[in-house]
Each structure stands twice: as structure tokens, then as C-alpha cells.
Amino acid sequence: MRIRQVISAFVVILLALLICACADNSGKKATSPTVLMADSSYDNHSYSNISEVRTKHLDLELDVNFKNQTIYGVARHTIENLGADTVIFDIKNLEIQKITTGLDEEKETNFLIGEWDKDSLLGQPLLVKIEPTTKYVNIYYETTQKTEAIDWLPAELTDGKSHPYMYTQGQAILTRSWIPLQDSPANRLTYSAEVKVPKELMAVMSAKNEKQKNTEGKYKFKMDKPVPSYLIALAVGNLEYKALGKNCGVYTEPTNLKKAANEFSELPKMINAAEQLYGPYQWGQYDLLVLPNSFPFGGMENPCLTFVSPTVIAGDKSLTSVIAHELAHSWSGNLVTNASWEDFWLNEGFTVYFENRIMEVLYGKEIADMLLLIEFEELQDEIEKIENGEHPEDSKLKLNLAGRNPDDGMTDIAYVKGAFFLKTLENQIGRVKFDIFLKAYFTNNAFRNMSTERFVDYLNVHLLDIHNITFNSHEWIYSKGIPKNCLMISSPRFQSMEQLVKRFNSDEDIFDPVVKYVKVKGKKRKKKEIQQLKKSDFIAQEWLEFVRKLPDSIAVDRLKYLDKHAGFTKWNNAEIKTEWFTLAIRSGYKEIFPQIETFLKNVGRRKYLLPIYEELSRTQENLKWTKSVYAKAKINYHFVSKQSIDEILKIN
Ligand code: BES
Ligand code: ZN
């Protein structure tokens, strides 16, 4: 956004426009000086003028009203001003009531709401008139039915079915839809909040939280480490807490607490492993909040309180790498933050690398390698998709997302190509040196943002030059696809699964008992033994690999055979279910469509929904059924999931 140069002209225009009511926030055509569309800041997804004037601290007063599904709020900004006469905030679908300046004595000030961007992605700039001496800007506002960050859930859509629930999702650019602020990851602010909620509910935020509900329904929060705006988060529901270690625990609805505490019992070990690797955990407390089904992500790294999808509770700890991932963000992302959404790989690539290191400490290299290989396979599919898509340049690490949704950059490129860039670098340099580099990287850049360009400089100075090493970082970052020197990982246990798939493909009934004669030590005669393959012979990741390596489509009776012995349809592991369901759809295994329907109605995590909806939308016959399922299921999805599914099903 190139807004900055024209700000001073704003006052004149503002005065002219104030004559006709200034805050037309109701539709997409607001009072609209055309001057608003220019800015020279680094972030393509924020209107804010943070290089001139920025919020240092935010005080929130929030009244969470479930009856109207509205937050009535005051956002009190403490600003640092380098001499601007206007401060620009981002807003999206917010109702602005009034804006004042001052702390004890508030005085109303003029403001103006600019035009929407062409695709209504960014929302609108909110321009507020300030004096050089202004320190406090107070925005009185309400959220609306169109507020995209907030999911309001009636009691029926929660686990306990007895109390309503609400939560926010800020990343990437949705915080502006529930708080008027400068919504760029390039700025950091401390915040405090006073939140009023119905007495029977508890509020938690991305800050230090109380452990118990109080009787007044009033909660206070203080985040005194500066965070980027996308990490401000709130959830309100019928919550209970259980400690899992000295500085960690889990919040869930009471009905879920035992299961969750059990699933996440290794959290203290993960924190310990992470600290051993890259230095002390900087945020005090580390808790998890298990959300209702509609939560669109596996996890979201809100500081002090990671938000987690209930799908992570598989019952056998087979999906807890998600927790390692979100924990790792406490360093990569939350301490050192991508400067813009075009540098997203600096958040996610580092985090996938770090997550895998934590998993290696806890479960060993063999398992860690399997986890990475699963992701590498996904990367290869993603690259193929990108190459054949509208934006083949999206397989570069550094992206250009001007005029596009930052979500478009949320692909396996950032996550997995990013992680393999670091893996390859580690392999060339040696783990010891690489770990020293990474630890220092997090320490030296803590509570700051990082652009790709600055990272390249940092890497050269602090790693490559001092060890006199040449590395093709430029190719990794600025070229498409996977460079030739990419580290290849192999897994003997996955290779065995491939053998098993081969046997299955040649029509062998792999689960049927076989008679084997085995040698017994010290005896001449071999012993007769009946051997039978069992589901429990392999871990979830091995079975996932097995399903993946099956042919694109399979005779239905063979699928039934697998289901009978390995129970894929009933398995409470959503990774496996998703892989299995897409295969079932391709193969016309109609008998399990009711189970697919149940899954679509109960799971809100976008990663699982999209492949299933995509597969279902390939034939006209399925598409009709799918649309009717979606019509019933979507009440249980967050806005971000609905937005993506609407695109797949070409709705609107
Ligand atoms: N920060 C992301 C989620 C996110 C990214 C939300 C971009 C909105 C915009 C989170 O850390 C994440 O990566 N979640 C993954 C988990 C995984 C890779 C283990 C997910 O939800 O699938
Ligand atoms: Zn992540």
C-alpha cells in the first residue's frame, strides 16, 4: 500500500469530507478519497503507516456478548509518533463508533474510513487525525456479523453441548476484523485486556491466563512481551484446566480434559527438548487450548496459549508432532517473526525444521525421518499442482503476494521446502555448527521481525562466511521447485511398507495367516509357526504410507478387505482417514460415504476438508451429494475453511 506520501494531504480532504458524515462503514463503497491507495511500506497486506507512527501498547476493553454475537470494544492505542498528522489502522467489517485521543481526559478526534481494496481482502484503512503530541488514541467499536476472525458457536456445536463458545483466529490478516489496529507482522506491541463474558464462561487469551473460572465473568490479561498483531487471540467457553508440568498445561471443555491431558502428557519433555536445542523458552507459561471441532487449523501458535484442533487427540499420541510444531513457533515466528506474509517461509520452514528436531529428541531419528518423508511427499504433490496452476512462481520461498490473499502462500513450499532448505544446509555444514548458528539467530533477533533479504545477509555473515562455505541459498529462495542438492531422506521402514503394498497389489491377501517354519536356536528341526499381519505391527505413519502408496483407484472388494483387517474407515486418526477417504471416493467405495459425511460434519480442520471436498467435486454425481452435505456441515466450519471450500465447489 502506498499511502505514506499522501498523508499530509489527508487533513485537507478530511475537513472537506467531515461535512458529509465521515464514517460510512456499512458497505464497500465508503467515503473515498482516491488518495488513499498509495503507500510505500514493506507489507503488501496492511494499510498502516507504521514507519511514521505505530502502536507500542494496546489496552483492550472487551464485552463479549453471545446473544448478539458481538464484541463491544474499546481499543486504546499508546502510540509512538515520528511526526505524522495521521495514524492509519486496518479495519475489516468493524463498526467504528467514535475515536478519541487522550488518557484521562478524552477528546473526540476526526477520522475517515477509506475505500475497500478491489477483492475486499484487506478491508479498509482507518485514518485518524492526531497531533504531534498525541500519545493515546482510543477507538470505540463493535464487531459485526461479517467479522471473519470470530467463530461464534452455539452450545450444540461444542463438545459438552451445554454452553456456547467463541474463539478468534488472527493469522494472517484477520485480527483487523475484531480489533482496529495496525495489522502488520512488521510491528510488535504489548497488550493488556479486560474482558467481560457471561458468568458461566471463562475467557482465555494469548497471554498469561487464570487457571480457574471466576464468578463475575471478568478476566484481565497482560502480555508484556511485544507481539505482532496476528498473535492476539481470545477464546471464551466452558473451560477447565489441567497442569501437565511446572509451566505447562491444557485447557479444554470439561468433557475433553482427561483425554487431552493424556494425549499431551509429553508436553514437558517437548519443552525441555526445545530449550536444550535453541535456548530458554521466553514466554513464561506454555498452555494448550483444545478448541471445538470447527477450529480450521491443526494448531495456532498464540503466545502462551497454543490453540489446538481436537483432531490432534487421536487417542494414541500419533499426531502430537502438531504440538511440537506449535511449541517450536515460540522461537521461530513468535520471537523472530516474518516481516511480511511474503516471508512466511521464515516462520513455517524454520518451525517444521525445529518441530522435527524436537520429535527426533523424543522419539529418535527413525521416527523423525518418517515424519519428514511424509511431508516431503506432500511437497512433491504440491509442486506439481503449483507448476500446473495459475501461479507457477509460487514454488519460490520468497513470494510476491501483492493483490493476493496471504493464504495463497500457505503451502508446503513455505513449510516443507523451507524446512528442507535448512536440512540441506545443516547437512552441509554439520549439525553442531548449524545449531550454534540457529540458537544465536533466535537470541540475536528475538522480538524482532525478519525479512528474507535480511535473513540472507544474516546467514552469509554469521554462518557461510565464517566457515568459508558456499551454498546455493539464492537458488533455494528465489528459484522455483526443489534444487538438485536437496537432502534426500530414506526410511527402511517405509520401504518395507512399499513391499507390502506390492504384495497386496499382486492380489495377495496380506492379512491372512501364513504357515512359516522358523529356526530355533540349538535345535535342528525348524518350528512350525502361524504368522499373521496385524494392524498393531506398524505405527500410524507406516499405515499412512501404505495407504498413500496404493494405486490411484482400487477394486472396492479389495478396499473392503483392507478395511476389515486394518479398520481405516473407523480409525480415529484424521490423517489416515483423509488419505483413505480420498482413495475410497476415487474408487467408488460408496458404502462408506455415510462415514465420510459424518467426518465432514464433525471436522473443521481445513487440511482434511479440502482434499476430500476436492476429490468429491470431480464427478457431477458426487458433486450434487457433496453440496447437500456441505450445506448441512458448514455451520460447523470457521470462515477460513468455508472460504476455501466455496472456491472448490464454485459456490458464489
Ligand atoms: N501458524 C500456522 C497456522 C496458520 C498459518 C494459520 C497461516 C493461518 C495462516 C500453524 O502453526 C500451522 O502451521 N499449523 C499447521 C500444523 C502443522 C504444520 C503441524 C496446520 O494447521 O496444519
Ligand atoms: Zn506453523
XYZ file of C-alpha atoms and ligand atoms in Angstrom:
675
model
C 0.000 0.000 0.000
C 1.486 3.272 -0.952
C -0.215 5.590 1.413
C 2.526 7.416 3.201
C 3.459 10.175 0.826
C -0.041 11.465 0.711
C -0.906 11.529 4.355
C -0.381 15.241 4.831
C -2.906 15.938 2.118
C -5.296 13.996 4.245
C -6.132 16.717 6.702
C -7.452 18.971 3.963
C -9.528 16.218 2.438
C -10.677 15.104 5.835
C -12.050 18.500 6.713
C -13.908 18.640 3.437
C -15.358 15.225 3.914
C -16.304 15.660 7.506
C -19.145 17.859 6.410
C -20.786 14.767 4.991
C -20.769 12.132 7.712
C -17.375 10.580 7.742
C -17.717 7.020 8.897
C -19.584 5.154 6.233
C -18.633 1.700 7.309
C -21.739 -0.045 6.142
C -20.922 -1.020 2.607
C -17.984 -1.456 0.340
C -18.305 1.986 -1.107
C -17.230 4.254 1.714
C -16.433 7.931 1.514
C -13.411 7.551 -0.596
C -10.666 9.967 -1.330
C -8.736 8.259 -4.109
C -5.541 9.430 -2.443
C -5.749 6.524 -0.064
C -4.377 3.904 -2.332
C -0.711 4.722 -2.098
C 1.862 3.636 0.404
C 5.466 2.559 0.275
C 5.761 0.257 3.234
C 7.143 -3.248 3.024
C 3.923 -5.053 3.850
C 1.520 -5.525 0.945
C -1.273 -6.573 3.267
C -1.636 -3.650 5.626
C -2.691 -0.056 5.123
C -0.885 1.062 8.249
C 1.856 3.696 8.265
C 3.981 2.065 10.960
C 7.217 3.631 9.807
C 5.810 7.037 10.779
C 3.563 6.281 13.671
C 2.911 2.988 15.355
C 1.142 1.420 18.290
C 3.521 0.373 21.037
C 0.933 -0.808 23.503
C -2.720 -1.716 23.200
C -5.264 -1.738 26.028
C -8.412 -3.602 25.182
C -11.765 -3.364 26.907
C -13.987 -6.069 25.520
C -17.545 -7.007 26.283
C -18.256 -10.374 24.693
C -21.966 -10.597 24.018
C -23.154 -14.039 22.938
C -26.756 -13.016 22.492
C -25.887 -10.545 19.753
C -22.742 -12.416 18.717
C -20.922 -9.121 19.043
C -17.879 -7.804 20.843
C -18.328 -4.252 22.080
C -14.828 -2.934 22.390
C -12.549 -0.064 23.106
C -9.051 -0.339 21.672
C -6.778 2.122 23.451
C -3.564 2.587 21.489
C -0.446 4.047 23.033
C 1.425 5.345 20.034
C 4.922 6.397 19.094
C 4.815 9.199 16.583
C 7.697 10.383 14.439
C 5.764 13.463 13.372
C 2.793 12.252 11.348
C -0.545 14.088 11.462
C -2.470 10.895 10.792
C -2.289 7.393 12.113
C -3.611 4.655 9.843
C -5.151 1.483 11.228
C -6.547 -1.551 9.449
C -10.186 -2.471 9.870
C -12.414 -5.022 8.217
C -16.149 -5.240 8.798
C -15.961 -3.319 12.049
C -18.414 -0.690 13.149
C -16.497 2.350 14.421
C -18.490 4.439 16.897
C -16.131 7.183 17.881
C -12.447 7.884 18.271
C -10.877 9.955 20.989
C -7.386 10.992 21.962
C -6.022 11.391 25.469
C -5.713 9.262 28.562
C -7.619 10.758 31.476
C -9.344 13.425 29.509
C -10.552 12.101 26.199
C -11.324 14.375 23.304
C -13.105 13.223 20.162
C -10.979 13.390 17.069
C -11.749 13.267 13.360
C -11.394 10.091 11.420
C -12.026 8.783 7.973
C -12.601 5.325 6.600
C -11.097 4.716 3.195
C -12.061 2.525 0.310
C -12.012 -1.237 0.208
C -9.392 -2.944 -1.905
C -10.651 -4.446 -5.127
C -11.094 -8.011 -3.843
C -12.247 -6.966 -0.370
C -9.347 -8.863 1.161
C -7.586 -6.204 3.142
C -10.557 -4.331 4.483
C -10.377 -0.562 4.826
C -7.826 1.946 6.099
C -8.984 3.890 9.131
C -7.302 7.294 9.169
C -7.248 9.142 12.453
C -6.205 12.727 12.848
C -3.528 13.225 15.505
C -1.267 15.988 16.807
C 2.500 15.627 17.078
C 1.979 15.351 20.837
C -0.817 12.772 20.752
C 0.070 9.682 22.768
C -3.244 7.918 23.152
C -5.800 7.029 20.506
C -8.977 5.312 21.708
C -11.218 3.562 19.219
C -14.746 2.658 20.293
C -16.106 -0.097 18.088
C -18.277 -3.170 17.586
C -17.680 -6.344 15.658
C -20.323 -7.296 13.102
C -21.865 -10.450 11.679
C -19.256 -10.241 8.937
C -16.305 -10.308 11.331
C -14.185 -13.075 9.844
C -11.819 -13.787 12.720
C -14.512 -14.835 15.164
C -16.299 -18.141 15.254
C -19.425 -17.977 17.412
C -20.627 -21.438 18.298
C -23.988 -22.356 19.763
C -23.845 -24.987 22.520
C -24.771 -27.817 20.094
C -21.521 -27.328 18.227
C -19.312 -27.696 21.276
C -18.076 -30.895 22.860
C -20.149 -30.562 26.023
C -23.220 -29.281 24.155
C -24.164 -27.235 27.203
C -22.522 -23.814 26.758
C -21.808 -21.561 23.794
C -18.247 -20.848 22.734
C -16.340 -18.268 20.751
C -12.754 -18.008 19.562
C -10.711 -15.780 17.290
C -8.197 -16.639 14.577
C -5.926 -13.755 13.672
C -3.339 -15.122 11.253
C -2.816 -13.954 8.637
C -4.853 -10.745 8.273
C -7.998 -11.364 10.268
C -7.144 -9.593 13.539
C -8.308 -6.364 11.896
C -11.783 -7.870 11.719
C -12.084 -7.993 15.504
C -9.695 -5.248 16.665
C -8.958 -1.974 14.881
C -5.164 -1.923 14.736
C -2.108 -1.744 12.535
C -2.324 -5.298 11.305
C 1.161 -5.953 10.034
C 3.586 -8.589 11.322
C 6.307 -5.960 10.926
C 5.123 -4.176 14.061
C 5.078 -5.535 17.599
C 3.075 -4.326 20.530
C 2.473 -5.250 24.129
C -1.143 -5.542 25.175
C -3.440 -5.785 28.123
C -7.115 -6.617 28.144
C -10.167 -6.602 30.357
C -12.733 -8.992 29.064
C -16.314 -9.303 30.250
C -18.079 -12.563 29.459
C -21.228 -14.384 30.650
C -20.664 -15.576 34.225
C -20.796 -19.271 33.413
C -17.982 -18.966 30.862
C -14.251 -18.413 31.085
C -12.084 -16.189 28.882
C -8.521 -17.027 27.888
C -6.111 -15.087 25.718
C -2.686 -15.348 24.121
C -1.165 -14.180 27.407
C -0.852 -15.475 30.942
C -4.200 -16.961 31.952
C -6.043 -17.712 35.131
C -6.399 -21.390 35.923
C -9.993 -21.199 37.043
C -13.248 -19.631 36.110
C -14.271 -16.719 38.335
C -17.764 -15.842 39.453
C -18.011 -12.354 37.964
C -17.182 -13.211 34.374
C -14.405 -10.616 34.303
C -10.899 -11.537 33.167
C -7.740 -9.459 32.968
C -4.747 -10.182 30.759
C -1.325 -8.716 30.312
C 1.124 -9.580 27.559
C 4.240 -7.634 28.400
C 6.415 -9.030 25.635
C 5.850 -7.296 22.296
C 3.938 -9.479 19.830
C 2.794 -8.998 16.240
C -0.940 -8.327 15.854
C -1.762 -11.709 14.312
C -0.858 -13.343 17.619
C -3.544 -11.612 19.671
C -6.203 -14.204 20.368
C -9.229 -14.732 22.570
C -11.416 -17.727 23.376
C -14.461 -17.893 25.626
C -16.194 -21.085 26.671
C -16.860 -23.566 29.406
C -13.240 -24.311 30.174
C -11.261 -26.315 32.659
C -7.532 -26.543 33.184
C -5.155 -29.334 34.000
C -1.462 -28.821 34.626
C 0.881 -31.124 32.715
C 4.148 -29.812 34.118
C 5.587 -26.928 36.069
C 4.917 -24.287 33.422
C 2.524 -26.059 31.100
C -0.955 -27.476 30.919
C -4.104 -27.798 28.902
C -7.496 -26.052 28.782
C -10.477 -27.854 27.289
C -14.161 -28.221 27.852
C -14.605 -30.465 30.898
C -15.806 -33.355 28.720
C -12.487 -33.459 26.900
C -9.995 -32.769 29.663
C -8.945 -36.284 30.590
C -8.404 -37.412 27.024
C -6.464 -34.250 26.213
C -4.250 -34.436 29.290
C -3.429 -37.990 28.394
C -2.672 -37.234 24.764
C -0.408 -34.312 25.602
C 1.356 -35.823 28.594
C 4.717 -35.476 26.856
C 4.489 -31.705 26.670
C 7.085 -31.068 29.433
C 9.559 -33.288 27.576
C 8.941 -31.365 24.368
C 9.541 -28.021 26.087
C 12.698 -29.373 27.610
C 13.937 -30.660 24.254
C 13.197 -27.338 22.577
C 15.056 -25.386 25.255
C 18.053 -27.686 25.030
C 18.189 -27.049 21.317
C 17.669 -23.332 20.922
C 17.688 -21.657 24.314
C 15.254 -20.779 27.096
C 11.529 -20.565 26.456
C 10.803 -16.832 26.646
C 7.088 -16.665 27.333
C 6.764 -17.972 30.905
C 3.800 -20.287 30.660
C 3.059 -22.663 27.763
C -0.502 -23.963 27.685
C -2.678 -25.631 25.104
C -6.311 -24.853 24.424
C -8.271 -27.597 22.693
C -10.941 -25.940 20.592
C -14.268 -27.166 19.286
C -14.317 -29.121 16.026
C -14.728 -26.072 13.848
C -11.204 -24.809 14.518
C -9.735 -24.568 10.992
C -6.095 -25.396 11.739
C -4.177 -28.207 13.372
C -2.734 -25.656 15.706
C -2.175 -21.933 16.035
C 0.834 -20.696 17.966
C -0.833 -17.949 20.016
C 1.808 -16.954 22.596
C 1.482 -18.684 25.984
C -1.609 -20.481 24.711
C -1.420 -22.582 21.569
C -4.850 -23.213 20.054
C -5.240 -26.872 19.036
C -7.702 -28.756 16.873
C -9.451 -31.630 18.653
C -8.372 -33.826 15.705
C -4.914 -33.871 17.274
C -6.356 -36.040 20.046
C -6.108 -39.311 18.136
C -6.036 -41.385 21.328
C -2.595 -42.848 20.660
C -0.396 -39.735 20.554
C 0.185 -40.350 16.846
C -0.440 -36.718 15.888
C 1.396 -34.867 18.634
C 4.010 -33.556 16.220
C 1.471 -30.737 15.758
C 2.197 -29.727 19.355
C 5.950 -29.877 18.742
C 5.318 -27.622 15.756
C 3.304 -25.009 17.629
C 5.755 -25.069 20.522
C 8.631 -24.505 18.096
C 6.852 -21.346 16.909
C 7.555 -19.899 20.356
C 11.015 -19.329 18.860
C 10.510 -19.332 15.083
C 7.629 -16.984 14.396
C 6.817 -15.611 17.812
C 10.331 -14.491 18.784
C 11.634 -13.929 15.270
C 8.683 -13.010 13.085
C 8.264 -12.895 9.327
C 8.315 -9.231 8.326
C 5.525 -9.751 5.811
C 3.392 -12.649 4.590
C 5.720 -12.923 1.614
C 8.410 -14.070 4.060
C 6.086 -16.662 5.597
C 8.648 -19.421 4.985
C 10.817 -17.833 7.686
C 8.035 -18.660 10.154
C 6.957 -22.041 8.895
C 10.073 -23.519 7.271
C 12.092 -22.911 10.427
C 9.254 -24.293 12.506
C 8.914 -27.541 10.555
C 12.684 -27.996 10.839
C 12.592 -27.264 14.586
C 9.491 -29.443 15.122
C 11.338 -32.342 13.543
C 14.326 -31.823 15.802
C 12.035 -31.968 18.838
C 10.454 -35.171 17.526
C 13.913 -36.621 16.997
C 14.851 -35.936 20.622
C 11.661 -37.550 21.891
C 11.240 -40.482 19.514
C 14.529 -40.979 17.673
C 15.775 -40.345 14.169
C 13.908 -43.220 12.563
C 10.528 -41.764 13.510
C 11.588 -38.171 12.825
C 12.686 -39.198 9.323
C 9.368 -40.888 8.648
C 7.540 -37.729 9.668
C 9.673 -35.632 7.343
C 9.300 -38.041 4.460
C 5.533 -37.865 4.733
C 5.835 -34.118 4.369
C 8.307 -34.380 1.516
C 5.829 -36.499 -0.435
C 3.227 -33.796 0.111
C 5.716 -31.194 -1.097
C 6.228 -33.076 -4.341
C 2.482 -33.183 -4.988
C 2.199 -29.520 -4.113
C 4.947 -28.527 -6.536
C 3.229 -30.413 -9.320
C -0.017 -28.632 -8.520
C 1.678 -25.236 -8.420
C 3.502 -25.842 -11.699
C 0.222 -26.565 -13.424
C -1.644 -23.778 -11.687
C -2.210 -20.103 -12.223
C 0.917 -19.026 -10.302
C 3.870 -21.307 -11.118
C 6.142 -18.799 -9.365
C 4.579 -19.794 -6.040
C 7.116 -22.572 -5.609
C 9.730 -19.973 -4.674
C 10.321 -19.460 -0.977
C 10.151 -15.679 -1.212
C 6.761 -14.813 -2.646
C 5.115 -11.858 -4.263
C 1.580 -11.753 -2.911
C 0.649 -8.196 -3.820
C -3.058 -8.095 -4.570
C -3.469 -11.686 -3.418
C -4.675 -13.385 -0.285
C -1.745 -14.144 2.040
C -3.353 -17.559 2.475
C -2.153 -18.325 -1.062
C 1.336 -18.549 0.403
C 0.262 -21.100 2.977
C 1.516 -24.079 1.012
C 4.041 -26.840 1.542
C 6.590 -24.591 -0.142
C 6.885 -22.396 2.943
C 6.626 -25.347 5.305
C 8.474 -28.193 3.677
C 10.707 -26.645 1.038
C 11.646 -24.172 3.775
C 12.488 -26.997 6.174
C 14.477 -28.905 3.549
C 16.471 -25.781 2.774
C 17.562 -25.815 6.419
C 18.040 -29.600 6.488
C 20.269 -29.400 3.435
C 22.233 -26.534 4.933
C 22.610 -28.427 8.200
C 23.831 -31.464 6.322
C 26.493 -29.494 4.503
C 27.680 -27.502 7.492
C 27.366 -30.088 10.207
C 24.802 -30.185 12.977
C 26.980 -28.738 15.721
C 27.836 -25.568 13.829
C 24.333 -25.248 12.469
C 22.764 -25.478 15.924
C 25.095 -22.807 17.272
C 24.048 -20.603 14.374
C 20.336 -21.207 14.908
C 20.464 -20.653 18.635
C 22.231 -17.336 18.103
C 19.768 -16.444 15.333
C 16.848 -16.746 17.751
C 18.681 -14.884 20.516
C 20.039 -12.046 18.401
C 16.769 -11.425 16.611
C 14.376 -12.068 19.477
C 11.268 -9.853 19.490
C 12.118 -8.542 16.061
C 10.887 -9.181 12.587
C 12.919 -10.723 9.807
C 12.639 -10.272 6.073
C 14.024 -12.790 3.605
C 16.575 -10.257 2.413
C 17.855 -9.609 5.918
C 17.942 -13.315 6.603
C 20.169 -13.902 3.568
C 22.593 -11.247 4.834
C 22.493 -12.696 8.313
C 23.154 -16.198 7.005
C 26.104 -15.035 4.944
C 27.694 -13.083 7.755
C 27.027 -15.440 10.645
C 27.373 -18.826 9.026
C 28.590 -19.133 5.465
C 31.373 -16.538 5.509
C 32.847 -17.534 8.821
C 33.028 -21.167 7.798
C 34.052 -20.286 4.286
C 31.222 -22.225 2.738
C 29.357 -21.633 -0.474
C 25.741 -22.591 -0.542
C 23.063 -22.013 -3.183
C 20.727 -20.085 -0.840
C 19.784 -17.778 -3.669
C 18.540 -20.665 -5.779
C 16.615 -22.153 -2.851
C 14.907 -18.873 -2.085
C 14.378 -17.188 -5.410
C 14.003 -20.110 -7.845
C 11.092 -22.401 -8.439
C 10.948 -26.052 -7.430
C 13.418 -28.107 -5.449
C 17.155 -27.535 -6.029
C 19.241 -30.539 -7.019
C 21.280 -30.561 -3.836
C 18.180 -31.129 -1.686
C 18.912 -33.625 1.054
C 17.221 -36.951 0.375
C 15.843 -38.893 3.272
C 15.139 -42.580 3.143
C 13.265 -44.757 5.555
C 13.809 -48.518 5.584
C 10.525 -48.942 7.403
C 8.695 -47.077 4.650
C 10.464 -49.229 2.096
C 9.022 -52.300 3.839
C 5.577 -50.763 3.557
C 6.122 -50.391 -0.157
C 6.945 -54.079 -0.336
C 3.754 -54.811 1.498
C 1.822 -52.685 -0.976
C 3.419 -54.620 -3.838
C 2.275 -57.904 -2.343
C -1.191 -56.518 -1.836
C -1.284 -55.227 -5.398
C -0.442 -58.630 -6.747
C -3.643 -59.826 -5.139
C -2.114 -61.362 -2.057
C -4.380 -61.410 0.979
C -1.722 -59.887 3.186
C -3.649 -60.251 6.432
C -4.352 -63.944 6.030
C -2.417 -66.306 8.297
C 0.631 -67.975 6.793
C 2.465 -71.033 7.981
C 6.167 -70.449 8.445
C 8.956 -72.770 9.551
C 11.349 -70.843 11.740
C 14.741 -71.824 13.086
C 15.008 -72.342 16.815
C 18.392 -71.804 18.422
C 20.152 -75.051 19.335
C 17.553 -77.195 17.574
C 17.873 -78.951 14.285
C 14.262 -79.017 13.312
C 12.514 -75.811 12.386
C 9.445 -74.915 14.327
C 6.095 -74.505 12.628
C 4.584 -71.118 13.309
C 1.448 -69.430 12.142
C 2.130 -65.781 11.392
C -0.455 -63.136 10.790
C -0.043 -59.495 9.995
C -1.777 -57.216 12.469
C -2.621 -53.530 12.406
C -0.558 -53.077 15.565
C 2.588 -54.302 13.793
C 3.033 -50.815 12.389
C 2.666 -47.269 13.634
C 0.149 -44.814 12.178
C 2.745 -43.166 9.913
C 3.634 -46.525 8.369
C -0.018 -47.239 7.638
C -0.389 -43.763 6.236
C 2.474 -44.524 3.887
C 0.835 -47.830 2.999
C -2.428 -46.120 2.007
C -0.557 -43.456 0.071
C 1.360 -45.980 -1.968
C -1.761 -47.865 -3.024
C -2.763 -47.305 -6.659
C -4.916 -44.312 -7.512
C -8.023 -46.381 -7.529
C -8.687 -49.888 -6.306
C -11.401 -52.528 -6.687
C -13.983 -51.999 -3.984
C -13.758 -55.538 -2.604
C -10.018 -55.048 -2.044
C -10.737 -51.849 -0.112
C -13.248 -53.743 1.960
C -10.659 -56.383 2.663
C -8.248 -53.748 3.975
C -10.969 -52.109 6.000
C -11.915 -55.417 7.576
C -8.383 -56.035 8.819
C -6.913 -52.594 9.366
C -10.127 -50.633 10.014
C -9.092 -47.480 8.150
C -12.642 -46.131 7.975
C -13.039 -46.302 11.722
C -9.542 -45.223 12.689
C -9.500 -42.127 14.860
C -6.536 -40.656 13.028
C -7.691 -37.897 10.708
C -4.501 -38.023 8.592
C -5.171 -41.643 7.729
C -8.890 -41.081 7.340
C -8.331 -38.267 4.864
C -5.958 -40.355 2.762
C -8.306 -43.326 2.950
C -11.450 -41.357 2.165
C -9.952 -39.731 -0.921
C -8.893 -43.155 -2.192
C -12.359 -44.511 -1.388
C -14.022 -41.682 -3.323
C -11.790 -42.240 -6.368
C -12.522 -45.959 -6.229
C -16.285 -45.615 -5.807
C -16.387 -47.266 -2.366
C -19.878 -45.895 -1.807
C -20.631 -47.959 1.256
C -18.519 -45.673 3.378
C -19.984 -42.406 2.104
C -22.117 -42.111 5.269
C -18.900 -42.198 7.306
C -17.399 -39.587 5.013
C -20.463 -37.456 5.605
C -20.089 -37.840 9.377
C -16.437 -36.853 9.114
C -17.267 -33.753 7.074
C -19.874 -32.755 9.624
C -17.581 -33.222 12.596
C -14.211 -31.995 11.445
C -13.440 -28.361 10.737
C -9.709 -28.574 10.073
C -9.156 -27.228 6.598
C -6.221 -29.501 5.823
C -8.548 -32.519 5.956
C -11.630 -30.951 4.454
C -10.043 -29.631 1.287
C -8.693 -32.868 -0.210
C -11.978 -34.638 0.485
C -14.131 -31.874 -0.996
C -11.743 -31.647 -3.946
C -11.990 -35.350 -4.639
C -15.763 -35.256 -4.256
C -16.131 -32.371 -6.651
C -14.570 -34.288 -9.548
C -17.731 -36.024 -10.732
C -21.137 -34.487 -11.302
C -22.822 -37.296 -9.428
C -20.718 -36.794 -6.297
C -20.841 -33.036 -6.574
C -24.586 -32.910 -6.061
C -24.370 -35.066 -2.955
C -21.398 -33.081 -1.704
C -23.158 -29.747 -1.993
C -26.016 -31.048 0.088
C -23.595 -32.386 2.705
C -21.726 -29.076 2.732
C -24.954 -27.161 3.210
C -25.519 -29.092 6.432
C -21.893 -29.298 7.560
C -20.782 -25.719 7.064
C -22.382 -24.414 10.213
C -19.523 -26.231 11.896
C -16.734 -24.578 9.872
C -14.794 -21.393 10.551
C -14.831 -18.676 7.894
C -11.384 -19.640 6.550
C -12.477 -23.198 5.826
C -15.744 -22.071 4.252
C -13.923 -19.603 2.046
C -11.687 -22.356 0.641
C -14.497 -24.897 0.190
C -16.701 -22.336 -1.547
C -13.907 -21.979 -4.088
C -13.670 -25.725 -4.654
C -17.404 -26.187 -5.019
C -17.649 -22.962 -7.027
C -20.235 -21.512 -4.696
C -20.792 -17.752 -5.289
N 0.575 -20.706 12.093
C 0.086 -21.871 11.475
C -1.360 -21.789 11.085
C -1.697 -20.690 10.112
C -0.852 -20.333 9.086
C -2.886 -20.029 10.229
C -1.194 -19.298 8.213
C -3.238 -19.015 9.356
C -2.383 -18.636 8.340
C 0.308 -23.092 12.361
O 1.488 -23.059 13.076
C 0.425 -24.281 11.464
O 1.344 -24.308 10.703
N -0.487 -25.231 11.586
C -0.436 -26.450 10.846
C 0.135 -27.520 11.728
C 1.205 -28.325 11.211
C 2.077 -27.945 10.124
C 1.817 -29.269 12.191
C -1.825 -26.860 10.433
O -2.786 -26.292 10.913
O -1.967 -27.747 9.608
Zn 3.169 -23.347 11.789
